Amino acid sequence: MGSVILGTGSCLPKRVRTNDDLARIVDTSDEWIRTRTGIQTRRIGEAGDETYRLAAKAAEKALSMAGVAAEELDLIVVGTITSHMLMPSTACFVQKEIGATKAFAFDLNAACSGFLYGLDLADQYVRADASRKILVIGAETLSTRTNWEDRNTCVLFGDGAGAVVLGSGSQGRGLVGSNLRSDGRLWSLLHMHAPVSNNADLEQADNPGVHIIMEGREVFKYAVKAMETAISDLLAREGVTLDEIDLFIPHQANIRILNKLVERVGIPLEKVFINVWKYGNTSAASIPIALDEANREGRLQPGTKLLVCSFGGGFTWGATLINW
Ligand code: UT7
């Protein structure tokens, strides 16, 4: 039997950075950012908003909603590309913060698709043993890895975390299935170098330092096509029609990508959850934050047929179908 989401939680830094704030740092404008991206504000972490702390706060809210104690958790998976340290994992820091003494914990790097990949993995664990309780988190402080001199990228990203608690489902409810994909051949279109190597022989060519580098136009085109195909293949495989979908939560990257995707897939806009204007692109955190907001707004009720999709660096992408 598949897993159900027992609780959701999210945590955003308090500090808001507006488009006008960014126009004071780089050559841009509120008008350009709004029309090209749909983003109006994003959250930027301060001291105390480290990736693992945002993740732990989101996790505590999800556990509280689920009525699950941290000590009951068997596994913690954190999707992130902005881990607090290279070692240990953010998941181990979260384990320490929330006191999940029984759980094993690890991070998963699939960029913006990290949460969906983690959800699918956790679902397999629950299918194998229905007694398991698993925390899946997407958490990022992309502000730490943004090139604040590059107007092409610095206007797009934000910080935040979202979490869900998974447990075993009852008949008819839970994760139906996922269609996850990657294409490493396209890595260079959206990437982030490692820190400079201590072994000069293994240094990456022309390492510019650790920040996001992106060919925006190419990513845009590929993202729309890839998510559209992932969705149609998943729906066909599961024998579900678009009319049956009650709510669609796409990765919150950019309003133009969302609009194009929605138009190509053919879902009415009123069934689409959008919060990119508030938070920008929070990578792996974008879907679980949106899930939590949709849940707390009452848009996810038992029986709601939910479609989720993501796209990110790697490339990685996919779609997931959930009977809430
Ligand atoms: O999870 C996936 C993550 N990635 C994404 O979601 C990004 C996908 N790509 C996009 O959303 C869009 O490609 C962007 C929003 C990044 C850029 O929009 P665009 O319409 O593709 O613009 P562009 O890159 O083709 O640039 C057009 C112009 C350029 O100026 P010139 O060469 O025409 O003079 C840029 O230098 O806009 C300029 N530009 C800016 N101008 C003002 C680029 N960034 C900015 C900016 N403010 N922030």
mmCIF file of C-alpha atoms and ligand atoms in Angstrom:
data_model
loop_
_atom_site.group_PDB
_atom_site.id
_atom_site.type_symbol
_atom_site.label_atom_id
_atom_site.label_comp_id
_atom_site.label_asym_id
_atom_site.label_seq_id
_atom_site.Cartn_x
_atom_site.Cartn_y
_atom_site.Cartn_z
ATOM 1 C CA MET A 1 0.000 0.000 0.000
ATOM 2 C CA GLY A 2 1.317 3.482 -0.872
ATOM 3 C CA SER A 3 2.057 6.253 1.601
ATOM 4 C CA VAL A 4 -0.088 9.198 2.646
ATOM 5 C CA ILE A 5 1.067 12.665 3.621
ATOM 6 C CA LEU A 6 0.090 12.912 7.287
ATOM 7 C CA GLY A 7 1.223 16.501 7.821
ATOM 8 C CA THR A 8 2.847 19.462 6.085
ATOM 9 C CA GLY A 9 4.925 22.384 7.334
ATOM 10 C CA SER A 10 6.968 25.254 5.992
ATOM 11 C CA CYS A 11 9.313 27.957 7.208
ATOM 12 C CA LEU A 12 10.348 31.138 5.420
ATOM 13 C CA PRO A 13 12.899 33.693 6.609
ATOM 14 C CA LYS A 14 11.258 36.918 7.817
ATOM 15 C CA ARG A 15 13.450 39.231 5.755
ATOM 16 C CA VAL A 16 11.752 40.285 2.510
ATOM 17 C CA ARG A 17 13.778 41.525 -0.481
ATOM 18 C CA THR A 18 11.729 43.443 -3.039
ATOM 19 C CA ASN A 19 12.454 44.039 -6.713
ATOM 20 C CA ASP A 20 13.234 47.667 -5.877
ATOM 21 C CA ASP A 21 15.822 46.426 -3.350
ATOM 22 C CA LEU A 22 17.461 44.426 -6.167
ATOM 23 C CA ALA A 23 17.375 47.424 -8.502
ATOM 24 C CA ARG A 24 19.704 49.125 -6.022
ATOM 25 C CA ILE A 25 22.231 46.242 -6.358
ATOM 26 C CA VAL A 26 22.169 45.424 -10.114
ATOM 27 C CA ASP A 27 20.930 47.094 -13.300
ATOM 28 C CA THR A 28 17.315 45.903 -13.226
ATOM 29 C CA SER A 29 13.821 47.186 -12.451
ATOM 30 C CA ASP A 30 10.637 46.108 -10.727
ATOM 31 C CA GLU A 31 8.901 46.257 -14.113
ATOM 32 C CA TRP A 32 11.443 43.919 -15.820
ATOM 33 C CA ILE A 33 11.374 41.373 -13.015
ATOM 34 C CA ARG A 34 7.569 41.334 -12.721
ATOM 35 C CA THR A 35 6.915 40.986 -16.432
ATOM 36 C CA ARG A 36 9.686 38.439 -17.144
ATOM 37 C CA THR A 37 9.321 36.320 -14.001
ATOM 38 C CA GLY A 38 6.153 37.219 -12.067
ATOM 39 C CA ILE A 39 8.278 37.581 -8.930
ATOM 40 C CA GLN A 40 7.559 40.542 -6.645
ATOM 41 C CA THR A 41 9.408 39.579 -3.468
ATOM 42 C CA ARG A 42 11.621 36.784 -2.142
ATOM 43 C CA ARG A 43 12.789 35.848 1.352
ATOM 44 C CA ILE A 44 16.473 36.138 2.251
ATOM 45 C CA GLY A 45 17.855 34.383 5.316
ATOM 46 C CA GLU A 46 19.532 36.142 8.252
ATOM 47 C CA ALA A 47 21.530 34.684 11.152
ATOM 48 C CA GLY A 48 19.459 31.782 12.493
ATOM 49 C CA ASP A 49 17.967 30.978 9.069
ATOM 50 C CA GLU A 50 20.602 28.420 8.054
ATOM 51 C CA THR A 51 19.268 25.698 5.722
ATOM 52 C CA TYR A 52 19.021 23.100 8.485
ATOM 53 C CA ARG A 53 17.263 25.505 10.867
ATOM 54 C CA LEU A 54 14.616 26.430 8.283
ATOM 55 C CA ALA A 55 14.281 22.704 7.539
ATOM 56 C CA ALA A 56 13.922 21.767 11.212
ATOM 57 C CA LYS A 57 11.249 24.432 11.810
ATOM 58 C CA ALA A 58 9.272 23.252 8.780
ATOM 59 C CA ALA A 59 9.668 19.657 10.012
ATOM 60 C CA GLU A 60 8.360 20.482 13.481
ATOM 61 C CA LYS A 61 5.219 22.025 11.991
ATOM 62 C CA ALA A 62 4.673 18.980 9.758
ATOM 63 C CA LEU A 63 5.169 16.589 12.693
ATOM 64 C CA SER A 64 2.756 18.586 14.809
ATOM 65 C CA MET A 65 0.061 18.479 12.113
ATOM 66 C CA ALA A 66 0.666 14.754 11.594
ATOM 67 C CA GLY A 67 0.534 14.001 15.341
ATOM 68 C CA VAL A 68 3.816 12.126 14.983
ATOM 69 C CA ALA A 69 6.639 12.488 17.533
ATOM 70 C CA ALA A 70 10.181 13.071 16.227
ATOM 71 C CA GLU A 71 11.294 9.906 18.064
ATOM 72 C CA GLU A 72 8.903 7.855 15.899
ATOM 73 C CA LEU A 73 10.662 8.805 12.645
ATOM 74 C CA ASP A 74 12.554 6.071 10.791
ATOM 75 C CA LEU A 75 14.096 8.208 8.063
ATOM 76 C CA ILE A 76 14.798 11.867 7.243
ATOM 77 C CA VAL A 77 15.501 12.817 3.621
ATOM 78 C CA VAL A 78 16.425 16.405 2.762
ATOM 79 C CA GLY A 79 16.454 17.601 -0.834
ATOM 80 C CA THR A 80 18.907 20.509 -1.012
ATOM 81 C CA ILE A 81 21.687 22.042 -3.091
ATOM 82 C CA THR A 82 22.596 24.532 -0.346
ATOM 83 C CA SER A 83 23.563 22.247 2.485
ATOM 84 C CA HIS A 84 24.884 23.939 5.638
ATOM 85 C CA MET A 85 28.153 21.985 5.333
ATOM 86 C CA LEU A 86 29.531 19.517 2.785
ATOM 87 C CA MET A 87 29.593 17.046 5.678
ATOM 88 C CA PRO A 88 27.578 16.178 7.679
ATOM 89 C CA SER A 89 24.374 16.324 5.711
ATOM 90 C CA THR A 90 21.637 18.860 6.410
ATOM 91 C CA ALA A 91 19.439 15.857 7.258
ATOM 92 C CA CYS A 92 21.768 14.947 10.148
ATOM 93 C CA PHE A 93 21.594 18.524 11.450
ATOM 94 C CA VAL A 94 17.789 18.349 11.245
ATOM 95 C CA GLN A 95 17.810 15.046 13.117
ATOM 96 C CA LYS A 96 19.826 16.679 15.898
ATOM 97 C CA GLU A 97 17.605 19.780 16.008
ATOM 98 C CA ILE A 98 14.300 17.918 16.287
ATOM 99 C CA GLY A 99 15.553 14.949 18.340
ATOM 100 C CA ALA A 100 14.668 12.188 15.871
ATOM 101 C CA THR A 101 16.918 9.717 17.667
ATOM 102 C CA LYS A 102 15.714 6.563 15.865
ATOM 103 C CA ALA A 103 15.934 7.889 12.300
ATOM 104 C CA PHE A 104 18.688 7.529 9.745
ATOM 105 C CA ALA A 105 19.222 10.674 7.735
ATOM 106 C CA PHE A 106 20.715 11.770 4.439
ATOM 107 C CA ASP A 107 20.571 14.497 1.795
ATOM 108 C CA LEU A 108 19.546 14.107 -1.792
ATOM 109 C CA ASN A 109 20.869 16.326 -4.582
ATOM 110 C CA ALA A 110 18.429 16.614 -7.462
ATOM 111 C CA ALA A 111 18.258 20.436 -7.508
ATOM 112 C CA CYS A 112 14.672 21.701 -7.839
ATOM 113 C CA SER A 113 13.420 18.102 -8.163
ATOM 114 C CA GLY A 114 15.004 17.060 -4.840
ATOM 115 C CA PHE A 115 11.701 17.031 -2.978
ATOM 116 C CA LEU A 116 9.859 14.942 -5.590
ATOM 117 C CA TYR A 117 12.739 12.472 -5.807
ATOM 118 C CA GLY A 118 12.747 12.238 -1.979
ATOM 119 C CA LEU A 119 9.006 11.740 -1.870
ATOM 120 C CA ASP A 120 9.177 8.841 -4.332
ATOM 121 C CA LEU A 121 12.041 7.233 -2.415
ATOM 122 C CA ALA A 122 10.222 7.581 0.903
ATOM 123 C CA ASP A 123 7.068 6.148 -0.648
ATOM 124 C CA GLN A 124 9.013 3.010 -1.624
ATOM 125 C CA TYR A 125 10.199 2.609 1.989
ATOM 126 C CA VAL A 126 6.639 2.841 3.275
ATOM 127 C CA ARG A 127 5.403 0.387 0.631
ATOM 128 C CA ALA A 128 8.080 -2.042 1.845
ATOM 129 C CA ASP A 129 7.158 -1.615 5.527
ATOM 130 C CA ALA A 130 3.866 0.097 6.399
ATOM 131 C CA SER A 131 4.975 0.885 9.951
ATOM 132 C CA ARG A 132 7.561 3.404 8.776
ATOM 133 C CA LYS A 133 7.253 7.133 9.379
ATOM 134 C CA ILE A 134 9.365 9.336 7.158
ATOM 135 C CA LEU A 135 10.148 13.033 6.988
ATOM 136 C CA VAL A 136 10.766 14.430 3.516
ATOM 137 C CA ILE A 137 12.057 17.989 3.352
ATOM 138 C CA GLY A 138 13.047 20.449 0.652
ATOM 139 C CA ALA A 139 15.192 23.246 2.087
ATOM 140 C CA GLU A 140 17.378 25.916 0.540
ATOM 141 C CA THR A 141 19.268 29.086 1.295
ATOM 142 C CA LEU A 142 19.971 29.945 -2.331
ATOM 143 C CA SER A 143 20.939 33.464 -1.232
ATOM 144 C CA THR A 144 24.223 31.923 -0.048
ATOM 145 C CA ARG A 145 24.952 30.659 -3.558
ATOM 146 C CA THR A 146 23.577 33.495 -5.659
ATOM 147 C CA ASN A 147 25.935 35.713 -7.616
ATOM 148 C CA TRP A 148 24.610 39.064 -6.428
ATOM 149 C CA GLU A 149 26.366 40.809 -9.332
ATOM 150 C CA ASP A 150 24.580 38.747 -12.011
ATOM 151 C CA ARG A 151 21.202 40.281 -12.868
ATOM 152 C CA ASN A 152 20.353 37.254 -15.022
ATOM 153 C CA THR A 153 20.077 35.032 -11.947
ATOM 154 C CA CYS A 154 20.022 37.049 -8.712
ATOM 155 C CA VAL A 155 16.455 38.247 -9.249
ATOM 156 C CA LEU A 156 15.088 34.711 -9.493
ATOM 157 C CA PHE A 157 15.890 32.883 -6.270
ATOM 158 C CA GLY A 158 14.862 32.876 -2.606
ATOM 159 C CA ASP A 159 15.284 30.974 0.664
ATOM 160 C CA GLY A 160 12.847 28.691 2.483
ATOM 161 C CA ALA A 161 11.932 25.169 3.541
ATOM 162 C CA GLY A 162 8.963 22.841 3.380
ATOM 163 C CA ALA A 163 8.390 19.398 4.885
ATOM 164 C CA VAL A 164 5.956 16.506 4.874
ATOM 165 C CA VAL A 165 5.543 13.466 7.134
ATOM 166 C CA LEU A 166 4.758 10.236 5.317
ATOM 167 C CA GLY A 167 3.094 7.179 6.794
ATOM 168 C CA SER A 168 1.103 4.251 5.478
ATOM 169 C CA GLY A 169 -2.117 4.944 3.610
ATOM 170 C CA SER A 170 -5.636 3.694 3.776
ATOM 171 C CA GLN A 171 -7.356 2.223 0.739
ATOM 172 C CA GLY A 172 -7.733 4.760 -2.067
ATOM 173 C CA ARG A 173 -5.614 7.473 -0.473
ATOM 174 C CA GLY A 174 -1.935 8.275 -0.886
ATOM 175 C CA LEU A 175 0.795 8.535 -3.464
ATOM 176 C CA VAL A 176 -0.388 6.964 -6.707
ATOM 177 C CA GLY A 177 2.878 7.111 -8.610
ATOM 178 C CA SER A 178 5.718 9.208 -9.971
ATOM 179 C CA ASN A 179 7.420 9.649 -13.311
ATOM 180 C CA LEU A 180 10.951 10.874 -12.585
ATOM 181 C CA ARG A 181 13.620 11.660 -15.161
ATOM 182 C CA SER A 182 17.164 13.055 -15.527
ATOM 183 C CA ASP A 183 19.436 14.062 -18.403
ATOM 184 C CA GLY A 184 23.014 14.686 -17.308
ATOM 185 C CA ARG A 185 24.069 15.577 -20.856
ATOM 186 C CA LEU A 186 22.466 18.991 -20.327
ATOM 187 C CA TRP A 187 24.223 19.751 -17.032
ATOM 188 C CA SER A 188 25.988 22.887 -18.241
ATOM 189 C CA LEU A 189 22.750 24.810 -18.881
ATOM 190 C CA LEU A 190 22.089 25.077 -15.132
ATOM 191 C CA HIS A 191 24.875 24.342 -12.676
ATOM 192 C CA MET A 192 26.943 25.366 -9.666
ATOM 193 C CA HIS A 193 30.645 24.573 -9.266
ATOM 194 C CA ALA A 194 32.138 22.931 -6.163
ATOM 195 C CA PRO A 195 34.460 24.942 -3.897
ATOM 196 C CA VAL A 196 37.982 25.348 -5.283
ATOM 197 C CA SER A 197 39.774 21.990 -5.071
ATOM 198 C CA ASN A 198 42.677 21.356 -2.681
ATOM 199 C CA ASN A 199 44.086 19.045 -5.351
ATOM 200 C CA ALA A 200 45.151 21.283 -8.244
ATOM 201 C CA ASP A 201 45.243 18.255 -10.564
ATOM 202 C CA LEU A 202 41.516 17.746 -10.048
ATOM 203 C CA GLU A 203 40.460 21.371 -10.208
ATOM 204 C CA GLN A 204 37.464 22.065 -12.445
ATOM 205 C CA ALA A 205 38.321 24.164 -15.467
ATOM 206 C CA ASP A 206 37.788 27.907 -14.933
ATOM 207 C CA ASN A 207 36.064 27.423 -11.591
ATOM 208 C CA PRO A 208 34.280 30.742 -11.014
ATOM 209 C CA GLY A 209 33.344 29.900 -7.394
ATOM 210 C CA VAL A 210 30.192 28.437 -5.958
ATOM 211 C CA HIS A 211 27.153 30.127 -7.459
ATOM 212 C CA ILE A 212 24.317 29.361 -9.839
ATOM 213 C CA ILE A 213 25.108 29.657 -13.551
ATOM 214 C CA MET A 214 22.237 29.402 -16.005
ATOM 215 C CA GLU A 215 21.333 29.685 -19.693
ATOM 216 C CA GLY A 216 17.864 31.016 -18.917
ATOM 217 C CA ARG A 217 16.307 30.771 -22.387
ATOM 218 C CA GLU A 218 17.452 27.190 -22.982
ATOM 219 C CA VAL A 219 16.316 26.117 -19.508
ATOM 220 C CA PHE A 220 12.938 27.724 -20.123
ATOM 221 C CA LYS A 221 12.317 25.851 -23.386
ATOM 222 C CA TYR A 222 13.493 22.507 -22.088
ATOM 223 C CA ALA A 223 11.637 22.832 -18.765
ATOM 224 C CA VAL A 224 8.224 23.373 -20.365
ATOM 225 C CA LYS A 225 8.619 20.466 -22.794
ATOM 226 C CA ALA A 226 10.052 18.075 -20.189
ATOM 227 C CA MET A 227 7.363 18.741 -17.557
ATOM 228 C CA GLU A 228 4.582 18.535 -20.127
ATOM 229 C CA THR A 229 5.797 15.114 -21.303
ATOM 230 C CA ALA A 230 6.373 13.847 -17.751
ATOM 231 C CA ILE A 231 2.789 14.781 -16.868
ATOM 232 C CA SER A 232 1.127 13.295 -19.935
ATOM 233 C CA ASP A 233 3.131 10.049 -19.617
ATOM 234 C CA LEU A 234 2.252 9.760 -15.916
ATOM 235 C CA LEU A 235 -1.464 10.392 -16.457
ATOM 236 C CA ALA A 236 -1.564 7.886 -19.321
ATOM 237 C CA ARG A 237 0.267 5.269 -17.229
ATOM 238 C CA GLU A 238 -2.091 5.726 -14.266
ATOM 239 C CA GLY A 239 -5.223 5.912 -16.429
ATOM 240 C CA VAL A 240 -6.156 9.353 -15.092
ATOM 241 C CA THR A 241 -7.578 12.136 -17.263
ATOM 242 C CA LEU A 242 -6.817 15.835 -16.853
ATOM 243 C CA ASP A 243 -10.454 16.541 -15.953
ATOM 244 C CA GLU A 244 -10.034 14.381 -12.858
ATOM 245 C CA ILE A 245 -7.192 16.554 -11.489
ATOM 246 C CA ASP A 246 -8.452 18.885 -8.735
ATOM 247 C CA LEU A 247 -5.255 20.781 -8.023
ATOM 248 C CA PHE A 248 -1.970 21.228 -9.882
ATOM 249 C CA ILE A 249 1.154 22.351 -8.004
ATOM 250 C CA PRO A 250 4.018 22.974 -10.417
ATOM 251 C CA HIS A 251 7.542 23.908 -9.341
ATOM 252 C CA GLN A 252 7.428 27.645 -8.655
ATOM 253 C CA ALA A 253 10.254 28.878 -10.893
ATOM 254 C CA ASN A 254 8.796 31.615 -13.001
ATOM 255 C CA ILE A 255 5.273 32.715 -13.943
ATOM 256 C CA ARG A 256 6.029 32.540 -17.681
ATOM 257 C CA ILE A 257 7.143 28.910 -17.423
ATOM 258 C CA LEU A 258 4.029 28.168 -15.355
ATOM 259 C CA ASN A 259 1.697 29.894 -17.810
ATOM 260 C CA LYS A 260 3.248 28.148 -20.811
ATOM 261 C CA LEU A 261 3.099 24.773 -19.056
ATOM 262 C CA VAL A 262 -0.495 25.261 -17.939
ATOM 263 C CA GLU A 263 -1.476 26.244 -21.486
ATOM 264 C CA ARG A 264 0.330 23.255 -23.066
ATOM 265 C CA VAL A 265 -0.993 20.747 -20.512
ATOM 266 C CA GLY A 266 -4.479 22.259 -20.729
ATOM 267 C CA ILE A 267 -5.336 22.684 -17.047
ATOM 268 C CA PRO A 268 -7.659 25.567 -16.114
ATOM 269 C CA LEU A 269 -5.768 28.284 -14.225
ATOM 270 C CA GLU A 270 -8.140 28.103 -11.236
ATOM 271 C CA LYS A 271 -6.833 24.596 -10.558
ATOM 272 C CA VAL A 272 -3.206 25.794 -10.422
ATOM 273 C CA PHE A 273 -1.518 26.806 -7.177
ATOM 274 C CA ILE A 274 0.846 29.751 -7.604
ATOM 275 C CA ASN A 275 2.936 31.531 -4.973
ATOM 276 C CA VAL A 276 6.086 32.322 -7.002
ATOM 277 C CA TRP A 277 5.308 36.043 -6.754
ATOM 278 C CA LYS A 278 5.968 35.916 -2.985
ATOM 279 C CA TYR A 279 9.011 33.667 -2.693
ATOM 280 C CA GLY A 280 10.703 33.427 -6.107
ATOM 281 C CA ASN A 281 12.319 30.118 -6.999
ATOM 282 C CA THR A 282 13.260 28.252 -3.806
ATOM 283 C CA SER A 283 14.504 25.152 -5.698
ATOM 284 C CA ALA A 284 13.852 21.944 -3.720
ATOM 285 C CA ALA A 285 11.751 23.881 -1.190
ATOM 286 C CA SER A 286 9.304 25.249 -3.739
ATOM 287 C CA ILE A 287 6.896 22.292 -3.924
ATOM 288 C CA PRO A 288 6.706 21.459 -0.195
ATOM 289 C CA ILE A 289 6.183 25.144 0.675
ATOM 290 C CA ALA A 290 3.358 25.331 -1.882
ATOM 291 C CA LEU A 291 1.929 22.025 -0.596
ATOM 292 C CA ASP A 292 1.853 23.376 2.949
ATOM 293 C CA GLU A 293 0.221 26.647 1.909
ATOM 294 C CA ALA A 294 -2.381 24.851 -0.209
ATOM 295 C CA ASN A 295 -3.051 22.456 2.664
ATOM 296 C CA ARG A 296 -3.457 25.189 5.277
ATOM 297 C CA GLU A 297 -5.740 27.131 2.904
ATOM 298 C CA GLY A 298 -8.014 24.068 2.793
ATOM 299 C CA ARG A 299 -7.379 23.316 -0.887
ATOM 300 C CA LEU A 300 -6.251 19.754 -0.088
ATOM 301 C CA GLN A 301 -9.089 17.626 1.276
ATOM 302 C CA PRO A 302 -9.357 13.840 1.542
ATOM 303 C CA GLY A 303 -10.033 12.678 -2.003
ATOM 304 C CA THR A 304 -8.414 15.670 -3.727
ATOM 305 C CA LYS A 305 -6.547 14.461 -6.813
ATOM 306 C CA LEU A 306 -3.277 16.377 -6.781
ATOM 307 C CA LEU A 307 -0.750 16.626 -9.595
ATOM 308 C CA VAL A 308 2.751 17.942 -8.833
ATOM 309 C CA CYS A 309 5.705 18.517 -11.163
ATOM 310 C CA SER A 310 9.230 19.861 -11.006
ATOM 311 C CA PHE A 311 12.249 20.738 -13.132
ATOM 312 C CA GLY A 312 15.809 21.657 -12.191
ATOM 313 C CA GLY A 313 19.551 21.425 -12.699
ATOM 314 C CA GLY A 314 20.954 18.100 -13.848
ATOM 315 C CA PHE A 315 18.625 18.243 -15.686
ATOM 316 C CA THR A 316 16.216 16.546 -13.305
ATOM 317 C CA TRP A 317 12.439 16.601 -13.634
ATOM 318 C CA GLY A 318 9.312 14.646 -12.970
ATOM 319 C CA ALA A 319 5.644 14.503 -12.044
ATOM 320 C CA THR A 320 3.783 12.865 -9.162
ATOM 321 C CA LEU A 321 0.128 11.994 -8.670
ATOM 322 C CA ILE A 322 -1.377 11.937 -5.172
ATOM 323 C CA ASN A 323 -4.846 11.047 -3.934
ATOM 324 C CA TRP A 324 -4.820 13.324 -0.870
HETATM 325 O O1 UT7 B 1 14.130 25.620 -11.817
HETATM 326 C C1 UT7 B 1 14.470 26.092 -13.097
HETATM 327 C C2 UT7 B 1 15.270 27.327 -12.897
HETATM 328 N N1 UT7 B 1 15.383 28.211 -14.010
HETATM 329 C C3 UT7 B 1 14.403 28.982 -14.458
HETATM 330 O O2 UT7 B 1 13.272 28.957 -14.093
HETATM 331 C C4 UT7 B 1 14.795 30.013 -15.479
HETATM 332 C C5 UT7 B 1 14.180 29.830 -16.814
HETATM 333 N N2 UT7 B 1 14.408 31.009 -17.633
HETATM 334 C C6 UT7 B 1 13.701 32.139 -17.487
HETATM 335 O O3 UT7 B 1 12.797 32.207 -16.702
HETATM 336 C C7 UT7 B 1 14.045 33.320 -18.358
HETATM 337 O O4 UT7 B 1 14.930 32.914 -19.387
HETATM 338 C C8 UT7 B 1 14.690 34.480 -17.545
HETATM 339 C C9 UT7 B 1 13.647 35.115 -16.636
HETATM 340 C C10 UT7 B 1 15.872 33.989 -16.735
HETATM 341 C C11 UT7 B 1 15.185 35.578 -18.506
HETATM 342 O O5 UT7 B 1 14.117 36.028 -19.318
HETATM 343 P P1 UT7 B 1 14.317 36.109 -20.902
HETATM 344 O O6 UT7 B 1 13.082 36.708 -21.444
HETATM 345 O O7 UT7 B 1 14.688 34.752 -21.406
HETATM 346 O O8 UT7 B 1 15.497 37.143 -21.054
HETATM 347 P P2 UT7 B 1 16.952 36.931 -21.717
HETATM 348 O O9 UT7 B 1 17.826 36.108 -20.848
HETATM 349 O O10 UT7 B 1 16.816 36.531 -23.145
HETATM 350 O O11 UT7 B 1 17.490 38.406 -21.678
HETATM 351 C C12 UT7 B 1 16.824 39.465 -22.396
HETATM 352 C C13 UT7 B 1 17.492 40.772 -22.008
HETATM 353 C C14 UT7 B 1 19.016 40.724 -22.091
HETATM 354 O O12 UT7 B 1 19.458 41.984 -22.541
HETATM 355 P P3 UT7 B 1 19.884 42.218 -24.079
HETATM 356 O O13 UT7 B 1 21.005 41.245 -24.331
HETATM 357 O O14 UT7 B 1 18.654 41.900 -24.885
HETATM 358 O O15 UT7 B 1 20.280 43.643 -24.104
HETATM 359 C C15 UT7 B 1 19.443 40.547 -20.664
HETATM 360 O O16 UT7 B 1 20.725 41.054 -20.415
HETATM 361 O O17 UT7 B 1 17.174 41.075 -20.635
HETATM 362 C C16 UT7 B 1 18.399 41.348 -19.939
HETATM 363 N N3 UT7 B 1 18.237 40.982 -18.546
HETATM 364 C C17 UT7 B 1 17.768 41.823 -17.616
HETATM 365 N N4 UT7 B 1 17.354 43.091 -17.687
HETATM 366 C C18 UT7 B 1 16.923 43.675 -16.567
HETATM 367 C C19 UT7 B 1 18.497 39.778 -17.966
HETATM 368 N N5 UT7 B 1 18.216 39.840 -16.657
HETATM 369 C C20 UT7 B 1 17.756 41.092 -16.416
HETATM 370 C C21 UT7 B 1 17.293 41.758 -15.266
HETATM 371 N N6 UT7 B 1 16.892 43.036 -15.385
HETATM 372 N N7 UT7 B 1 17.244 41.156 -14.057
#
